Amino acid sequence: MKTLTIQPADSLRGDVTVPGDKSISHRAVMFGAVARGTTRVEGFLPGADCLSTISCFRRMGVAIEQESETVVTVHGRGWEGLTEPESFLDVGNSGTTIRLMLGILAGLPFYSAVIGDESIARRPMDRVVDPLRQMGAWIEGRKNGSFTPLGIRGGNLEGVEHVSPVASAQVKSCLLLAGLQADGVTRIREPHRSRDHTERMLPAFGVELTREEGGVSLRGGQQLSGRDVRVPGDISSAAFLIAAALIVPGSRVTIRNVGLNPTRTGILDTFREMGGAVEVEETGEWTGEPVGDITVTASSLRGVEVKGDRIPRLIDEIPILAVVATQADGPTVIRDAAELKVKETNRISVTAQELRRLGAVVEETPDGLIIKGRTPLTGDRCDSHGDHRIGMAAAVAGLIADGGVSVSRAGAIDVSFPGFFETLNRLAHR
Ligand code: S3P
């Protein structure tokens, strides 16, 4: 078990990039695997989650070469190029892999057994299993198919109209991938717009889809054509460095080539509302995704209320937002975020638990957190609980906590940000 210690910093200064976007890396490999032709992915995130996606599709007979850590070539042979795996499809810790892959498997006429780690085994799969069954897929699993291990045999799907009770890009993307293989139209509606990487990338692979008020629809029977994808830096990874630069006095950091998709930039809006000096310069568009440079200067901050349609736009950033909130004037209130309970860990209780170890005053609510502002943090040992974003949030707290923070089970960070500690230490002046 890896433990890493982060010591307080006097300031953070410099110019860095972050690893490729996790959501976009998964999709580029998956869409490439079911497309006809070659898909070369540049800027691929070589984190454990995206490597799980590669290994699952290799097991279904797709040739995938890793030219280097960040350049991957997928040789797709269309939907029918995928073959029955001879052993388990193991998604590891990756919710995106399992939910999107189930949408692909739902249309394919063979049997697969899908497993993951202990965290995946606690995460609800009924949100995709129920509508996929309604479309005609056979799926069985623990607790009537709500949890892994799952067995699935696909084929003969009918389009569906699905109103999702949660704003989830994983549900939406899963059903769009199944819908592409179904007879007729598939339409998905969601209460707030979740990240739209699938809606942006599918057309780049030649798919016709219609974006509608509150949802998206497409017609089945469409083939994808392989193409090159350039993956921007992950704003969810950049968020940890932005947060660090905001709360360590005297800091100024630029992060280059970060994805600026508006369904993901809720954290930038929120940091600005808190008084954070966050400047964004858009520099271009990579495979339908806006990209730019973010420059952050240490700022004095005030607490905010975050709720409603802002939540899906920063859902993965709430643990680090909570760390920043401990340094703002006045309380920060996070509501409408019950989805946090079914992430890699229950991020409401784990964020509260780890921040309290450092002296923060945090109240858990049924759908969020209330964080008391302006609280000096005292160093201690924190636990990632095997959750990459909790590990990184604790490490950033270490930059301002008296005596530093030791993060146990820090290996989890490799899920989304390999090289995180090296990047942080490169920026830190002590
Ligand atoms: C993701 C969607 C989000 C997010 C996850 C990645 C994706 O989950 O939390 O880290 O790539 O589609 P939900 O769609 O379940 O909210």
Short mmCIF file of N, CA and C in Angstrom, two decimals, residues 326 348-365 368-371 375-382:
data_model
loop_
_atom_site.label_atom_id
_atom_site.label_comp_id
_atom_site.label_asym_id
_atom_site.label_seq_id
_atom_site.Cartn_x
_atom_site.Cartn_y
_atom_site.Cartn_z
N THR A 326 -12.86 25.32 2.79
CA THR A 326 -12.37 25.48 4.18
C THR A 326 -11.56 26.77 4.32
N ILE A 348 -19.77 12.01 -0.20
CA ILE A 348 -20.27 12.94 0.82
C ILE A 348 -19.62 12.57 2.15
N SER A 349 -19.73 11.30 2.53
CA SER A 349 -19.22 10.96 3.86
C SER A 349 -17.70 10.89 3.89
N VAL A 350 -17.08 10.43 2.81
CA VAL A 350 -15.62 10.28 2.83
C VAL A 350 -14.94 11.66 2.79
N THR A 351 -15.49 12.59 2.02
CA THR A 351 -14.91 13.95 2.00
C THR A 351 -15.01 14.56 3.40
N ALA A 352 -16.18 14.43 4.02
CA ALA A 352 -16.37 15.00 5.36
C ALA A 352 -15.39 14.36 6.35
N GLN A 353 -15.32 13.04 6.30
CA GLN A 353 -14.46 12.29 7.24
C GLN A 353 -12.99 12.71 7.11
N GLU A 354 -12.49 12.79 5.89
CA GLU A 354 -11.06 13.09 5.71
C GLU A 354 -10.76 14.55 6.05
N LEU A 355 -11.67 15.46 5.70
CA LEU A 355 -11.42 16.88 6.03
C LEU A 355 -11.47 17.12 7.54
N ARG A 356 -12.34 16.38 8.21
CA ARG A 356 -12.42 16.55 9.68
C ARG A 356 -11.13 16.11 10.36
N ARG A 357 -10.45 15.11 9.80
CA ARG A 357 -9.16 14.69 10.37
C ARG A 357 -8.18 15.84 10.41
N LEU A 358 -8.35 16.81 9.48
CA LEU A 358 -7.41 17.93 9.38
C LEU A 358 -7.91 19.16 10.12
N GLY A 359 -9.02 19.00 10.85
CA GLY A 359 -9.54 20.11 11.65
C GLY A 359 -10.64 20.90 10.99
N ALA A 360 -11.05 20.54 9.77
CA ALA A 360 -12.13 21.27 9.10
C ALA A 360 -13.46 20.97 9.78
N VAL A 361 -14.39 21.90 9.66
CA VAL A 361 -15.73 21.71 10.23
C VAL A 361 -16.69 21.48 9.06
N VAL A 362 -17.14 20.24 8.93
CA VAL A 362 -17.93 19.86 7.76
C VAL A 362 -19.15 19.09 8.23
N GLU A 363 -20.30 19.51 7.73
CA GLU A 363 -21.54 18.81 8.08
C GLU A 363 -22.04 18.07 6.84
N GLU A 364 -22.41 16.80 7.05
CA GLU A 364 -22.98 16.03 5.94
C GLU A 364 -24.48 16.28 5.92
N THR A 365 -25.06 16.46 4.75
CA THR A 365 -26.51 16.54 4.62
C THR A 365 -26.93 15.39 3.69
N GLY A 368 -25.67 16.57 0.22
CA GLY A 368 -24.51 17.43 0.03
C GLY A 368 -23.70 17.65 1.28
N LEU A 369 -23.08 18.83 1.36
CA LEU A 369 -22.17 19.15 2.46
C LEU A 369 -22.32 20.62 2.82
N ILE A 370 -22.07 20.93 4.08
CA ILE A 370 -21.93 22.32 4.50
C ILE A 370 -20.55 22.45 5.13
N ILE A 371 -19.75 23.35 4.55
CA ILE A 371 -18.36 23.48 5.00
C ILE A 371 -18.18 24.85 5.63
N THR A 375 -10.88 27.99 8.09
CA THR A 375 -10.45 27.11 9.19
C THR A 375 -9.01 26.68 8.90
N PRO A 376 -8.08 26.96 9.82
CA PRO A 376 -6.72 26.50 9.58
C PRO A 376 -6.68 24.96 9.63
N LEU A 377 -5.97 24.35 8.71
CA LEU A 377 -5.89 22.88 8.70
C LEU A 377 -4.61 22.43 9.38
N THR A 378 -4.72 21.33 10.11
CA THR A 378 -3.55 20.76 10.79
C THR A 378 -3.25 19.43 10.16
N GLY A 379 -1.98 19.21 9.87
CA GLY A 379 -1.59 18.00 9.14
C GLY A 379 -1.89 16.72 9.90
N ASP A 380 -2.15 15.66 9.16
CA ASP A 380 -2.42 14.35 9.75
C ASP A 380 -2.28 13.33 8.64
N ARG A 381 -2.70 12.11 8.96
CA ARG A 381 -2.71 11.04 7.97
C ARG A 381 -4.12 11.00 7.37
N CYS A 382 -4.22 10.96 6.08
CA CYS A 382 -5.53 10.81 5.43
C CYS A 382 -5.53 9.52 4.63
#
